Amino acid sequence: MEQIQIDTQNQQQVLAYELIANTNSSFFLTGRAGTGKTTFLRNVQKMVNKQFITLAPTGVAAIQAGGETLHSFFGLPLEVCTPGTCGKLNDARILTLAHADTIIIDEVSMVRCDIVDAIDYTLRKTLRTSLPFGGKQVIFVGDMFQLPPVVRNKPERELLHDIYNTTDFFFYKADAIKRMRLVKIEFQKVYRQDDDQQFLQILENVRMNKVTADDIIRLNSRVAQPKSEDGMVITLASVNKTADTINQQRLAEIDSKEFTYEGIIKGRFDEKKLPVDLNLRLKVGAQVMFTRNDVQKRWANGTLAKVVNLKKNEILVALGNGETCTVPCASWDSVSYEYDPDSRKLKKEVTGSFTQFPLKLAWAITIHKSQGMTFNKMSLDLSHGLFAGGQLYVALSRVRSLEGLYLSKEVMPQYAQTSHEILAYASGYNDEKQINSEIESGKAVYSALQHCDYDEAAKQYLKLVSKKAQEGDIKEAMQQAKRFLDTLVCDDELIGTIEEVPERLLSSNHWASNFLVALLSLYAGEYEKALEYANAVLGQHHCQEALYVKSRALALLERYKEASKVNALMRDVFDMETPDAKVLYMIAMLNELHIEEPGLCLMQKLVEVRPQYDRGICAMRMLMKRKGVKLDSLQKCELIDAYNSDMSDEDFGILLKECHSTAPKQVRYLLRRIKKQEFNEELPNNQ
């Protein structure tokens, strides 16, 4: 059996592996060309016991990654996704998402921020939770120094500018990403071009906007037209028209019989996503490029070859090393992810296939289509200049060495300009303090979240809030506070667990410090102080989290009517398709136990969005018993009988826990009956 492993001498790989294997934390994985991002992710998926989904922004990228496109998987529209855009998902797709652990989004440099926000909202709405990305781990993969997202026209650009107030629409400009303080890991060890350190340095300087006069001189020393003795050289062009023109001209120049090889499509396979031409036109002498790796490792995706013989169903090519090979047909699958309830695992369902020789005419291709490929020799066509940020870097990083590079004309210094926006974002790469903090917090809650033990996860997050506040790391303390409140449902057992509020927080007037004082004071049992500082925050910011702290402090001070008025300010929660579990629980209990207002429907909604949260089910039972309401049942069920009995709350909780392993069908039936129960209560207008 093949031994799968990561490079333990590569610190960044080790850290990325820790995040994937032992946490539920989302992060951004980047690295220049040749740093092994694809190989690493492929190996990790074989090593880690998680359910992975791989997606990409384009059809070709998705096929190469062995996944689906973002738009097709999430059912997103092709136009700009305005706030509140939700993908159209069928029941099978929803089930697939519910059982997925990790979503990998490849080539994320080409993904616009509005798409990311639409994915976040779709996941939260579909999975009925307020957790970012529906509580799923998302790995964003790509190189921000490569080609940027495409905005098709001026109206699109104006609309995006109006929504995001920026002229750059990179994925990290998404509101969902801004709320997360995303960890950024950059792979730095290069596994190709190792023998040309001078060229490596030039590439790095181009990438980081640090090109020197000497770099330009060295690059422009390669202005030359390839000669016949140079062998196979591919031309990279900035636009499709140039590449197509070169290929057709060169094919027409060959005075020999033309052969056409017809590809075969079976099932569902979008022709726009074909990795090669449906009808492949070739002549003996044509220069071609392989579009996938050979299992015998004779060639790789991007390897150039020359056609030496053609027959009706056979193609013979000569490789750059002189070896002659018969090219076998290849098949590409169009896949769809489905959840298999029997194996309780995600499975890739093949919805269609495309069979064709894995070749395409390759005297020229566009820079855009060359992403992910590597060539021994490459000519860069600069006749139309370069019009997009990252084009020069993408083009140059396709070739293994400076000696393998040919330029049609001199490189202008302005071609090497890198967006200052990207440079600023890259300055946060490999922040070891932040990464290690993320691993620490992720490990602390991972097991609890895996078992849907939200109480334990919230407890661990609260400890981290206190620890980071004590250390004076306000940013990290705020991040953990956000996660604590996202995860929290019932905080009854957390009151009094905080020993003290750090003095350094009390001396600051910043709203973030005031919020931390309010939060920690609440769980230190200092309700008046919590109320004071929550009000101070609300005087500066409209902060839902501060409203929650204020409401809880008022309730614990037994000022129930005032707490109810604060809850009214959070009524929008109930209009959202992504309900906040802690707010549902808090208001339901407050209404039913203290102010005689309806709360059963709210607790019912909580059980629906947190079906594996036993405390919510027990609270539902307790409130129904107080109202003298029994749960309707259409069939005999011992668990429902116990639910409707006079059994103590403690004993029912023990029984429910046992039934999860001994009678899961009864638990599922109980949940269905709770969901369908009608209470004939109406919330007041302010709720």
JSON list of N, CA and C in Angstrom, two decimals, residues 169-237:
[
{"chain": "A", "resi": 169, "resn": "PHE", "atom": "N", "xyz": [-12.07, 43.15, -5.72]},
{"chain": "A", "resi": 169, "resn": "PHE", "atom": "CA", "xyz": [-13.14, 42.27, -5.25]},
{"chain": "A", "resi": 169, "resn": "PHE", "atom": "C", "xyz": [-12.62, 40.88, -4.91]},
{"chain": "A", "resi": 170, "resn": "PHE", "atom": "N", "xyz": [-11.44, 40.87, -4.26]},
{"chain": "A", "resi": 170, "resn": "PHE", "atom": "CA", "xyz": [-10.83, 39.61, -3.85]},
{"chain": "A", "resi": 170, "resn": "PHE", "atom": "C", "xyz": [-11.69, 38.90, -2.82]},
{"chain": "A", "resi": 171, "resn": "PHE", "atom": "N", "xyz": [-11.49, 37.58, -2.68]},
{"chain": "A", "resi": 171, "resn": "PHE", "atom": "CA", "xyz": [-12.34, 36.77, -1.82]},
{"chain": "A", "resi": 171, "resn": "PHE", "atom": "C", "xyz": [-12.34, 37.26, -0.38]},
{"chain": "A", "resi": 172, "resn": "TYR", "atom": "N", "xyz": [-11.19, 37.79, 0.10]},
{"chain": "A", "resi": 172, "resn": "TYR", "atom": "CA", "xyz": [-11.09, 38.17, 1.50]},
{"chain": "A", "resi": 172, "resn": "TYR", "atom": "C", "xyz": [-11.80, 39.50, 1.81]},
{"chain": "A", "resi": 173, "resn": "LYS", "atom": "N", "xyz": [-12.34, 40.15, 0.75]},
{"chain": "A", "resi": 173, "resn": "LYS", "atom": "CA", "xyz": [-13.16, 41.34, 0.99]},
{"chain": "A", "resi": 173, "resn": "LYS", "atom": "C", "xyz": [-14.59, 40.98, 1.39]},
{"chain": "A", "resi": 174, "resn": "ALA", "atom": "N", "xyz": [-14.91, 39.71, 1.37]},
{"chain": "A", "resi": 174, "resn": "ALA", "atom": "CA", "xyz": [-16.24, 39.25, 1.76]},
{"chain": "A", "resi": 174, "resn": "ALA", "atom": "C", "xyz": [-16.51, 39.57, 3.22]},
{"chain": "A", "resi": 175, "resn": "ASP", "atom": "N", "xyz": [-17.73, 39.94, 3.53]},
{"chain": "A", "resi": 175, "resn": "ASP", "atom": "CA", "xyz": [-18.10, 40.24, 4.91]},
{"chain": "A", "resi": 175, "resn": "ASP", "atom": "C", "xyz": [-17.88, 39.04, 5.82]},
{"chain": "A", "resi": 176, "resn": "ALA", "atom": "N", "xyz": [-18.15, 37.85, 5.29]},
{"chain": "A", "resi": 176, "resn": "ALA", "atom": "CA", "xyz": [-17.98, 36.63, 6.08]},
{"chain": "A", "resi": 176, "resn": "ALA", "atom": "C", "xyz": [-16.53, 36.44, 6.50]},
{"chain": "A", "resi": 177, "resn": "ILE", "atom": "N", "xyz": [-15.59, 36.76, 5.60]},
{"chain": "A", "resi": 177, "resn": "ILE", "atom": "CA", "xyz": [-14.16, 36.61, 5.89]},
{"chain": "A", "resi": 177, "resn": "ILE", "atom": "C", "xyz": [-13.70, 37.67, 6.89]},
{"chain": "A", "resi": 178, "resn": "LYS", "atom": "N", "xyz": [-14.19, 38.88, 6.75]},
{"chain": "A", "resi": 178, "resn": "LYS", "atom": "CA", "xyz": [-13.80, 39.97, 7.65]},
{"chain": "A", "resi": 178, "resn": "LYS", "atom": "C", "xyz": [-14.15, 39.63, 9.10]},
{"chain": "A", "resi": 179, "resn": "ARG", "atom": "N", "xyz": [-15.25, 38.92, 9.31]},
{"chain": "A", "resi": 179, "resn": "ARG", "atom": "CA", "xyz": [-15.67, 38.58, 10.67]},
{"chain": "A", "resi": 179, "resn": "ARG", "atom": "C", "xyz": [-14.84, 37.46, 11.28]},
{"chain": "A", "resi": 180, "resn": "MET", "atom": "N", "xyz": [-14.04, 36.77, 10.45]},
{"chain": "A", "resi": 180, "resn": "MET", "atom": "CA", "xyz": [-13.39, 35.55, 10.92]},
{"chain": "A", "resi": 180, "resn": "MET", "atom": "C", "xyz": [-11.94, 35.73, 11.37]},
{"chain": "A", "resi": 181, "resn": "ARG", "atom": "N", "xyz": [-11.27, 36.79, 10.97]},
{"chain": "A", "resi": 181, "resn": "ARG", "atom": "CA", "xyz": [-9.83, 36.94, 11.24]},
{"chain": "A", "resi": 181, "resn": "ARG", "atom": "C", "xyz": [-9.10, 35.68, 10.77]},
{"chain": "A", "resi": 182, "resn": "LEU", "atom": "N", "xyz": [-9.18, 35.46, 9.46]},
{"chain": "A", "resi": 182, "resn": "LEU", "atom": "CA", "xyz": [-8.72, 34.22, 8.84]},
{"chain": "A", "resi": 182, "resn": "LEU", "atom": "C", "xyz": [-7.21, 34.03, 8.96]},
{"chain": "A", "resi": 183, "resn": "VAL", "atom": "N", "xyz": [-6.79, 32.87, 9.43]},
{"chain": "A", "resi": 183, "resn": "VAL", "atom": "CA", "xyz": [-5.37, 32.51, 9.47]},
{"chain": "A", "resi": 183, "resn": "VAL", "atom": "C", "xyz": [-4.87, 32.31, 8.04]},
{"chain": "A", "resi": 184, "resn": "LYS", "atom": "N", "xyz": [-3.62, 32.77, 7.78]},
{"chain": "A", "resi": 184, "resn": "LYS", "atom": "CA", "xyz": [-3.05, 32.70, 6.43]},
{"chain": "A", "resi": 184, "resn": "LYS", "atom": "C", "xyz": [-1.70, 31.97, 6.49]},
{"chain": "A", "resi": 185, "resn": "ILE", "atom": "N", "xyz": [-1.64, 30.81, 5.86]},
{"chain": "A", "resi": 185, "resn": "ILE", "atom": "CA", "xyz": [-0.41, 30.02, 5.83]},
{"chain": "A", "resi": 185, "resn": "ILE", "atom": "C", "xyz": [0.16, 30.03, 4.41]},
{"chain": "A", "resi": 186, "resn": "GLU", "atom": "N", "xyz": [1.41, 30.43, 4.28]},
{"chain": "A", "resi": 186, "resn": "GLU", "atom": "CA", "xyz": [2.08, 30.44, 2.99]},
{"chain": "A", "resi": 186, "resn": "GLU", "atom": "C", "xyz": [3.15, 29.36, 2.94]},
{"chain": "A", "resi": 187, "resn": "PHE", "atom": "N", "xyz": [3.01, 28.41, 2.02]},
{"chain": "A", "resi": 187, "resn": "PHE", "atom": "CA", "xyz": [4.08, 27.45, 1.77]},
{"chain": "A", "resi": 187, "resn": "PHE", "atom": "C", "xyz": [5.23, 28.18, 1.09]},
{"chain": "A", "resi": 188, "resn": "GLN", "atom": "N", "xyz": [6.43, 28.01, 1.60]},
{"chain": "A", "resi": 188, "resn": "GLN", "atom": "CA", "xyz": [7.58, 28.76, 1.08]},
{"chain": "A", "resi": 188, "resn": "GLN", "atom": "C", "xyz": [8.62, 27.88, 0.41]},
{"chain": "A", "resi": 189, "resn": "LYS", "atom": "N", "xyz": [8.68, 26.61, 0.78]},
{"chain": "A", "resi": 189, "resn": "LYS", "atom": "CA", "xyz": [9.65, 25.71, 0.19]},
{"chain": "A", "resi": 189, "resn": "LYS", "atom": "C", "xyz": [9.23, 25.38, -1.23]},
{"chain": "A", "resi": 190, "resn": "VAL", "atom": "N", "xyz": [10.09, 25.65, -2.21]},
{"chain": "A", "resi": 190, "resn": "VAL", "atom": "CA", "xyz": [9.79, 25.41, -3.61]},
{"chain": "A", "resi": 190, "resn": "VAL", "atom": "C", "xyz": [10.31, 24.03, -4.00]},
{"chain": "A", "resi": 191, "resn": "TYR", "atom": "N", "xyz": [9.42, 23.24, -4.60]},
{"chain": "A", "resi": 191, "resn": "TYR", "atom": "CA", "xyz": [9.78, 21.88, -4.99]},
{"chain": "A", "resi": 191, "resn": "TYR", "atom": "C", "xyz": [10.10, 21.77, -6.48]},
{"chain": "A", "resi": 192, "resn": "ARG", "atom": "N", "xyz": [10.08, 22.88, -7.21]},
{"chain": "A", "resi": 192, "resn": "ARG", "atom": "CA", "xyz": [10.53, 22.89, -8.59]},
{"chain": "A", "resi": 192, "resn": "ARG", "atom": "C", "xyz": [11.33, 24.16, -8.83]},
{"chain": "A", "resi": 193, "resn": "GLN", "atom": "N", "xyz": [12.11, 24.17, -9.91]},
{"chain": "A", "resi": 193, "resn": "GLN", "atom": "CA", "xyz": [13.01, 25.28, -10.23]},
{"chain": "A", "resi": 193, "resn": "GLN", "atom": "C", "xyz": [14.14, 25.40, -9.20]},
{"chain": "A", "resi": 194, "resn": "ASP", "atom": "N", "xyz": [14.39, 24.31, -8.43]},
{"chain": "A", "resi": 194, "resn": "ASP", "atom": "CA", "xyz": [15.41, 24.37, -7.38]},
{"chain": "A", "resi": 194, "resn": "ASP", "atom": "C", "xyz": [16.81, 24.60, -7.92]},
{"chain": "A", "resi": 195, "resn": "ASP", "atom": "N", "xyz": [17.02, 24.25, -9.18]},
{"chain": "A", "resi": 195, "resn": "ASP", "atom": "CA", "xyz": [18.36, 24.36, -9.74]},
{"chain": "A", "resi": 195, "resn": "ASP", "atom": "C", "xyz": [18.66, 25.74, -10.33]},
{"chain": "A", "resi": 196, "resn": "ASP", "atom": "N", "xyz": [17.74, 26.65, -10.24]},
{"chain": "A", "resi": 196, "resn": "ASP", "atom": "CA", "xyz": [17.94, 27.99, -10.79]},
{"chain": "A", "resi": 196, "resn": "ASP", "atom": "C", "xyz": [17.56, 29.02, -9.73]},
{"chain": "A", "resi": 197, "resn": "GLN", "atom": "N", "xyz": [18.45, 29.20, -8.77]},
{"chain": "A", "resi": 197, "resn": "GLN", "atom": "CA", "xyz": [18.18, 30.10, -7.66]},
{"chain": "A", "resi": 197, "resn": "GLN", "atom": "C", "xyz": [18.06, 31.56, -8.11]},
{"chain": "A", "resi": 198, "resn": "GLN", "atom": "N", "xyz": [18.84, 31.95, -9.12]},
{"chain": "A", "resi": 198, "resn": "GLN", "atom": "CA", "xyz": [18.76, 33.32, -9.63]},
{"chain": "A", "resi": 198, "resn": "GLN", "atom": "C", "xyz": [17.38, 33.61, -10.19]},
{"chain": "A", "resi": 199, "resn": "PHE", "atom": "N", "xyz": [16.83, 32.66, -10.95]},
{"chain": "A", "resi": 199, "resn": "PHE", "atom": "CA", "xyz": [15.51, 32.82, -11.52]},
{"chain": "A", "resi": 199, "resn": "PHE", "atom": "C", "xyz": [14.45, 32.82, -10.42]},
{"chain": "A", "resi": 200, "resn": "LEU", "atom": "N", "xyz": [14.64, 31.97, -9.43]},
{"chain": "A", "resi": 200, "resn": "LEU", "atom": "CA", "xyz": [13.72, 31.94, -8.29]},
{"chain": "A", "resi": 200, "resn": "LEU", "atom": "C", "xyz": [13.62, 33.31, -7.63]},
{"chain": "A", "resi": 201, "resn": "GLN", "atom": "N", "xyz": [14.78, 33.97, -7.48]},
{"chain": "A", "resi": 201, "resn": "GLN", "atom": "CA", "xyz": [14.80, 35.28, -6.84]},
{"chain": "A", "resi": 201, "resn": "GLN", "atom": "C", "xyz": [14.08, 36.32, -7.70]},
{"chain": "A", "resi": 202, "resn": "ILE", "atom": "N", "xyz": [14.27, 36.25, -9.02]},
{"chain": "A", "resi": 202, "resn": "ILE", "atom": "CA", "xyz": [13.57, 37.16, -9.92]},
{"chain": "A", "resi": 202, "resn": "ILE", "atom": "C", "xyz": [12.05, 36.96, -9.78]},
{"chain": "A", "resi": 203, "resn": "LEU", "atom": "N", "xyz": [11.61, 35.70, -9.77]},
{"chain": "A", "resi": 203, "resn": "LEU", "atom": "CA", "xyz": [10.19, 35.40, -9.62]},
{"chain": "A", "resi": 203, "resn": "LEU", "atom": "C", "xyz": [9.65, 35.98, -8.32]},
{"chain": "A", "resi": 204, "resn": "GLU", "atom": "N", "xyz": [10.40, 35.81, -7.24]},
{"chain": "A", "resi": 204, "resn": "GLU", "atom": "CA", "xyz": [9.96, 36.33, -5.96]},
{"chain": "A", "resi": 204, "resn": "GLU", "atom": "C", "xyz": [9.87, 37.86, -5.98]},
{"chain": "A", "resi": 205, "resn": "ASN", "atom": "N", "xyz": [10.81, 38.49, -6.62]},
{"chain": "A", "resi": 205, "resn": "ASN", "atom": "CA", "xyz": [10.80, 39.95, -6.72]},
{"chain": "A", "resi": 205, "resn": "ASN", "atom": "C", "xyz": [9.60, 40.44, -7.56]},
{"chain": "A", "resi": 206, "resn": "VAL", "atom": "N", "xyz": [9.30, 39.73, -8.65]},
{"chain": "A", "resi": 206, "resn": "VAL", "atom": "CA", "xyz": [8.12, 40.08, -9.45]},
{"chain": "A", "resi": 206, "resn": "VAL", "atom": "C", "xyz": [6.87, 39.92, -8.62]},
{"chain": "A", "resi": 207, "resn": "ARG", "atom": "N", "xyz": [6.81, 38.84, -7.90]},
{"chain": "A", "resi": 207, "resn": "ARG", "atom": "CA", "xyz": [5.64, 38.53, -7.07]},
{"chain": "A", "resi": 207, "resn": "ARG", "atom": "C", "xyz": [5.41, 39.58, -5.99]},
{"chain": "A", "resi": 208, "resn": "MET", "atom": "N", "xyz": [6.47, 40.04, -5.38]},
{"chain": "A", "resi": 208, "resn": "MET", "atom": "CA", "xyz": [6.37, 40.94, -4.23]},
{"chain": "A", "resi": 208, "resn": "MET", "atom": "C", "xyz": [6.58, 42.40, -4.58]},
{"chain": "A", "resi": 209, "resn": "ASN", "atom": "N", "xyz": [6.55, 42.72, -5.89]},
{"chain": "A", "resi": 209, "resn": "ASN", "atom": "CA", "xyz": [6.69, 44.11, -6.33]},
{"chain": "A", "resi": 209, "resn": "ASN", "atom": "C", "xyz": [8.03, 44.72, -5.92]},
{"chain": "A", "resi": 210, "resn": "LYS", "atom": "N", "xyz": [9.07, 43.90, -6.00]},
{"chain": "A", "resi": 210, "resn": "LYS", "atom": "CA", "xyz": [10.40, 44.35, -5.62]},
{"chain": "A", "resi": 210, "resn": "LYS", "atom": "C", "xyz": [11.40, 44.20, -6.78]},
{"chain": "A", "resi": 211, "resn": "VAL", "atom": "N", "xyz": [10.89, 44.29, -8.01]},
{"chain": "A", "resi": 211, "resn": "VAL", "atom": "CA", "xyz": [11.74, 44.09, -9.18]},
{"chain": "A", "resi": 211, "resn": "VAL", "atom": "C", "xyz": [12.82, 45.17, -9.26]},
{"chain": "A", "resi": 212, "resn": "THR", "atom": "N", "xyz": [14.06, 44.74, -9.46]},
{"chain": "A", "resi": 212, "resn": "THR", "atom": "CA", "xyz": [15.18, 45.67, -9.57]},
{"chain": "A", "resi": 212, "resn": "THR", "atom": "C", "xyz": [15.52, 45.89, -11.04]},
{"chain": "A", "resi": 213, "resn": "ALA", "atom": "N", "xyz": [16.37, 46.89, -11.27]},
{"chain": "A", "resi": 213, "resn": "ALA", "atom": "CA", "xyz": [16.85, 47.15, -12.63]},
{"chain": "A", "resi": 213, "resn": "ALA", "atom": "C", "xyz": [17.61, 45.94, -13.17]},
{"chain": "A", "resi": 214, "resn": "ASP", "atom": "N", "xyz": [18.38, 45.28, -12.29]},
{"chain": "A", "resi": 214, "resn": "ASP", "atom": "CA", "xyz": [19.12, 44.08, -12.70]},
{"chain": "A", "resi": 214, "resn": "ASP", "atom": "C", "xyz": [18.17, 42.95, -13.09]},
{"chain": "A", "resi": 215, "resn": "ASP", "atom": "N", "xyz": [17.04, 42.82, -12.37]},
{"chain": "A", "resi": 215, "resn": "ASP", "atom": "CA", "xyz": [16.05, 41.79, -12.72]},
{"chain": "A", "resi": 215, "resn": "ASP", "atom": "C", "xyz": [15.51, 42.02, -14.13]},
{"chain": "A", "resi": 216, "resn": "ILE", "atom": "N", "xyz": [15.19, 43.27, -14.45]},
{"chain": "A", "resi": 216, "resn": "ILE", "atom": "CA", "xyz": [14.67, 43.62, -15.77]},
{"chain": "A", "resi": 216, "resn": "ILE", "atom": "C", "xyz": [15.72, 43.32, -16.84]},
{"chain": "A", "resi": 217, "resn": "ILE", "atom": "N", "xyz": [16.97, 43.66, -16.56]},
{"chain": "A", "resi": 217, "resn": "ILE", "atom": "CA", "xyz": [18.06, 43.40, -17.51]},
{"chain": "A", "resi": 217, "resn": "ILE", "atom": "C", "xyz": [18.20, 41.89, -17.76]},
{"chain": "A", "resi": 218, "resn": "ARG", "atom": "N", "xyz": [18.16, 41.11, -16.67]},
{"chain": "A", "resi": 218, "resn": "ARG", "atom": "CA", "xyz": [18.30, 39.65, -16.82]},
{"chain": "A", "resi": 218, "resn": "ARG", "atom": "C", "xyz": [17.12, 39.07, -17.61]},
{"chain": "A", "resi": 219, "resn": "LEU", "atom": "N", "xyz": [15.92, 39.54, -17.32]},
{"chain": "A", "resi": 219, "resn": "LEU", "atom": "CA", "xyz": [14.76, 39.05, -18.06]},
{"chain": "A", "resi": 219, "resn": "LEU", "atom": "C", "xyz": [14.86, 39.42, -19.54]},
{"chain": "A", "resi": 220, "resn": "ASN", "atom": "N", "xyz": [15.23, 40.67, -19.81]},
{"chain": "A", "resi": 220, "resn": "ASN", "atom": "CA", "xyz": [15.28, 41.14, -21.20]},
{"chain": "A", "resi": 220, "resn": "ASN", "atom": "C", "xyz": [16.46, 40.58, -21.98]},
{"chain": "A", "resi": 221, "resn": "SER", "atom": "N", "xyz": [17.37, 39.96, -21.29]},
{"chain": "A", "resi": 221, "resn": "SER", "atom": "CA", "xyz": [18.44, 39.24, -22.00]},
{"chain": "A", "resi": 221, "resn": "SER", "atom": "C", "xyz": [17.88, 38.02, -22.72]},
{"chain": "A", "resi": 222, "resn": "ARG", "atom": "N", "xyz": [16.62, 37.67, -22.40]},
{"chain": "A", "resi": 222, "resn": "ARG", "atom": "CA", "xyz": [15.98, 36.51, -23.02]},
{"chain": "A", "resi": 222, "resn": "ARG", "atom": "C", "xyz": [15.06, 36.91, -24.17]},
{"chain": "A", "resi": 223, "resn": "VAL", "atom": "N", "xyz": [15.15, 38.16, -24.66]},
{"chain": "A", "resi": 223, "resn": "VAL", "atom": "CA", "xyz": [14.38, 38.56, -25.84]},
{"chain": "A", "resi": 223, "resn": "VAL", "atom": "C", "xyz": [14.97, 37.86, -27.05]},
{"chain": "A", "resi": 224, "resn": "ALA", "atom": "N", "xyz": [14.21, 36.94, -27.60]},
{"chain": "A", "resi": 224, "resn": "ALA", "atom": "CA", "xyz": [14.69, 36.16, -28.74]},
{"chain": "A", "resi": 224, "resn": "ALA", "atom": "C", "xyz": [13.55, 35.30, -29.26]},
{"chain": "A", "resi": 225, "resn": "GLN", "atom": "N", "xyz": [13.65, 34.95, -30.54]},
{"chain": "A", "resi": 225, "resn": "GLN", "atom": "CA", "xyz": [12.70, 34.01, -31.12]},
{"chain": "A", "resi": 225, "resn": "GLN", "atom": "C", "xyz": [13.29, 32.61, -31.04]},
{"chain": "A", "resi": 226, "resn": "PRO", "atom": "N", "xyz": [12.48, 31.64, -30.57]},
{"chain": "A", "resi": 226, "resn": "PRO", "atom": "CA", "xyz": [13.00, 30.27, -30.50]},
{"chain": "A", "resi": 226, "resn": "PRO", "atom": "C", "xyz": [13.40, 29.78, -31.90]},
{"chain": "A", "resi": 227, "resn": "LYS", "atom": "N", "xyz": [14.47, 28.99, -31.96]},
{"chain": "A", "resi": 227, "resn": "LYS", "atom": "CA", "xyz": [14.94, 28.41, -33.20]},
{"chain": "A", "resi": 227, "resn": "LYS", "atom": "C", "xyz": [14.53, 26.94, -33.28]},
{"chain": "A", "resi": 228, "resn": "SER", "atom": "N", "xyz": [14.60, 26.39, -34.44]},
{"chain": "A", "resi": 228, "resn": "SER", "atom": "CA", "xyz": [14.19, 25.00, -34.62]},
{"chain": "A", "resi": 228, "resn": "SER", "atom": "C", "xyz": [14.98, 24.05, -33.74]},
{"chain": "A", "resi": 229, "resn": "GLU", "atom": "N", "xyz": [16.26, 24.38, -33.54]},
{"chain": "A", "resi": 229, "resn": "GLU", "atom": "CA", "xyz": [17.09, 23.51, -32.71]},
{"chain": "A", "resi": 229, "resn": "GLU", "atom": "C", "xyz": [16.76, 23.61, -31.21]},
{"chain": "A", "resi": 230, "resn": "ASP", "atom": "N", "xyz": [15.93, 24.63, -30.85]},
{"chain": "A", "resi": 230, "resn": "ASP", "atom": "CA", "xyz": [15.53, 24.77, -29.45]},
{"chain": "A", "resi": 230, "resn": "ASP", "atom": "C", "xyz": [14.47, 23.75, -29.05]},
{"chain": "A", "resi": 231, "resn": "GLY", "atom": "N", "xyz": [13.97, 23.01, -30.03]},
{"chain": "A", "resi": 231, "resn": "GLY", "atom": "CA", "xyz": [12.96, 22.00, -29.73]},
{"chain": "A", "resi": 231, "resn": "GLY", "atom": "C", "xyz": [11.58, 22.60, -29.53]},
{"chain": "A", "resi": 232, "resn": "MET", "atom": "N", "xyz": [10.79, 21.95, -28.72]},
{"chain": "A", "resi": 232, "resn": "MET", "atom": "CA", "xyz": [9.40, 22.36, -28.53]},
{"chain": "A", "resi": 232, "resn": "MET", "atom": "C", "xyz": [9.30, 23.51, -27.52]},
{"chain": "A", "resi": 233, "resn": "VAL", "atom": "N", "xyz": [8.75, 24.61, -27.99]},
{"chain": "A", "resi": 233, "resn": "VAL", "atom": "CA", "xyz": [8.56, 25.80, -27.16]},
{"chain": "A", "resi": 233, "resn": "VAL", "atom": "C", "xyz": [7.10, 26.23, -27.28]},
{"chain": "A", "resi": 234, "resn": "ILE", "atom": "N", "xyz": [6.45, 26.45, -26.17]},
{"chain": "A", "resi": 234, "resn": "ILE", "atom": "CA", "xyz": [5.07, 26.92, -26.18]},
{"chain": "A", "resi": 234, "resn": "ILE", "atom": "C", "xyz": [5.03, 28.43, -25.97]},
{"chain": "A", "resi": 235, "resn": "THR", "atom": "N", "xyz": [4.11, 29.10, -26.66]},
{"chain": "A", "resi": 235, "resn": "THR", "atom": "CA", "xyz": [3.94, 30.54, -26.53]},
{"chain": "A", "resi": 235, "resn": "THR", "atom": "C", "xyz": [2.77, 30.83, -25.60]},
{"chain": "A", "resi": 236, "resn": "LEU", "atom": "N", "xyz": [2.97, 31.70, -24.63]},
{"chain": "A", "resi": 236, "resn": "LEU", "atom": "CA", "xyz": [1.90, 32.17, -23.76]},
{"chain": "A", "resi": 236, "resn": "LEU", "atom": "C", "xyz": [1.47, 33.55, -24.22]},
{"chain": "A", "resi": 237, "resn": "ALA", "atom": "N", "xyz": [0.18, 33.72, -24.45]},
{"chain": "A", "resi": 237, "resn": "ALA", "atom": "CA", "xyz": [-0.38, 34.98, -24.92]},
{"chain": "A", "resi": 237, "resn": "ALA", "atom": "C", "xyz": [-1.32, 35.56, -23.88]}
]
